[in-house]
Amino acid sequence: MRIHQITPDEWRLWRDIRLEALASDPAEFGSTLAREQEYGENEWRERIVGGLNLVALDPGPVGLVGATSKPGDLHLYSMWVRDSHRGRGVGEALVKAVLAWAAEEGWKVVRLRVWEHNLPARRLYERLGFVESDQPEHMEFRVS
């Protein structure tokens, strides 16, 4: 397995794995499959330009994660791993890649939102050093 950073010219790869994630686990995202199926090439390219977009390849795409800046902090979003690859370190590799990038870029805090019921994801984030924040369903990581 390898972690690959998506470029705007690879927008189809990002679109395909993102739509698979939305179809597979619709309750875990802040968007819907129907909404994102309507996006055209320009919308997909714009989403890629605005931050860090990574896919796990084994050899094809098996997971994704994104990170984007919001005032003051970096936000990790869209973390997802295909069922067939869960429990195999894919999610951990994706999140660690975001944290390494955040450190290189000088970010001090990485935030994310994870639903209370998503215990496997919460355990993963806690194992990697994320802690509960003062906002419900939010966690944060202090970059050192």
mmCIF file of N, CA and C in Angstrom, residues 8 12 21-23 30 37 50 65 67 78-79 83 88 91 97 103 125-126 130 139 141:
data_model
loop_
_atom_site.group_PDB
_atom_site.id
_atom_site.type_symbol
_atom_site.label_atom_id
_atom_site.label_comp_id
_atom_site.label_asym_id
_atom_site.label_seq_id
_atom_site.Cartn_x
_atom_site.Cartn_y
_atom_site.Cartn_z
ATOM 1 N N PRO A 8 -4.801 18.309 -9.025
ATOM 2 C CA PRO A 8 -6.045 18.662 -9.721
ATOM 3 C C PRO A 8 -6.283 17.854 -10.998
ATOM 4 N N ARG A 12 -10.592 12.914 -11.237
ATOM 5 C CA ARG A 12 -11.466 11.747 -11.405
ATOM 6 C C ARG A 12 -11.191 10.678 -10.340
ATOM 7 N N ALA A 21 -17.075 6.328 -1.069
ATOM 8 C CA ALA A 21 -17.179 6.519 0.381
ATOM 9 C C ALA A 21 -18.581 6.988 0.766
ATOM 10 N N LEU A 22 -19.117 7.950 0.040
ATOM 11 C CA LEU A 22 -20.457 8.461 0.332
ATOM 12 C C LEU A 22 -21.524 7.395 0.129
ATOM 13 N N ALA A 23 -21.347 6.544 -0.866
ATOM 14 C CA ALA A 23 -22.313 5.466 -1.112
ATOM 15 C C ALA A 23 -22.216 4.388 -0.039
ATOM 16 N N GLY A 30 -20.596 14.861 6.041
ATOM 17 C CA GLY A 30 -21.409 16.071 6.095
ATOM 18 C C GLY A 30 -21.981 16.446 4.744
ATOM 19 N N GLN A 37 -22.636 13.831 -6.653
ATOM 20 C CA GLN A 37 -22.741 13.283 -8.008
ATOM 21 C C GLN A 37 -23.035 14.384 -9.026
ATOM 22 N N GLY A 50 -7.748 23.294 -2.772
ATOM 23 C CA GLY A 50 -7.876 23.964 -1.490
ATOM 24 C C GLY A 50 -7.223 23.304 -0.296
ATOM 25 N N VAL A 65 -8.382 10.686 2.564
ATOM 26 C CA VAL A 65 -8.471 11.669 3.634
ATOM 27 C C VAL A 65 -8.148 13.027 3.022
ATOM 28 N N ALA A 67 -7.467 17.359 4.049
ATOM 29 C CA ALA A 67 -7.180 18.361 5.082
ATOM 30 C C ALA A 67 -7.242 19.729 4.425
ATOM 31 N N SER A 78 -13.164 13.876 5.651
ATOM 32 C CA SER A 78 -13.392 12.817 4.665
ATOM 33 C C SER A 78 -12.531 11.579 4.852
ATOM 34 N N MET A 79 -12.154 11.287 6.064
ATOM 35 C CA MET A 79 -11.372 10.091 6.324
ATOM 36 C C MET A 79 -12.258 8.875 6.085
ATOM 37 N N ASP A 83 -14.230 -1.121 3.254
ATOM 38 C CA ASP A 83 -14.449 -2.228 4.202
ATOM 39 C C ASP A 83 -13.388 -3.315 4.091
ATOM 40 N N ARG A 88 -6.343 -2.856 8.727
ATOM 41 C CA ARG A 88 -5.061 -3.214 8.117
ATOM 42 C C ARG A 88 -4.060 -2.055 8.128
ATOM 43 N N GLY A 91 -6.131 3.444 7.553
ATOM 44 C CA GLY A 91 -6.570 4.693 8.176
ATOM 45 C C GLY A 91 -5.448 5.351 8.954
ATOM 46 N N ALA A 97 0.008 10.582 7.643
ATOM 47 C CA ALA A 97 0.495 11.392 6.525
ATOM 48 C C ALA A 97 -0.003 12.830 6.644
ATOM 49 N N ALA A 103 2.876 19.164 10.280
ATOM 50 C CA ALA A 103 4.117 19.569 10.964
ATOM 51 C C ALA A 103 5.058 20.268 9.994
ATOM 52 N N TYR A 125 -8.276 7.824 16.155
ATOM 53 C CA TYR A 125 -7.800 9.185 16.410
ATOM 54 C C TYR A 125 -7.172 9.301 17.798
ATOM 55 N N GLU A 126 -7.782 8.696 18.791
ATOM 56 C CA GLU A 126 -7.217 8.731 20.148
ATOM 57 C C GLU A 126 -5.855 8.042 20.195
ATOM 58 N N PHE A 130 -5.088 12.364 19.220
ATOM 59 C CA PHE A 130 -6.175 13.342 19.229
ATOM 60 C C PHE A 130 -6.900 13.254 20.568
ATOM 61 N N MET A 139 -12.530 16.660 17.797
ATOM 62 C CA MET A 139 -11.280 16.249 18.431
ATOM 63 C C MET A 139 -10.167 17.124 17.859
ATOM 64 N N PHE A 141 -5.605 17.687 17.646
ATOM 65 C CA PHE A 141 -4.263 17.173 17.809
ATOM 66 C C PHE A 141 -3.321 18.362 17.837
#
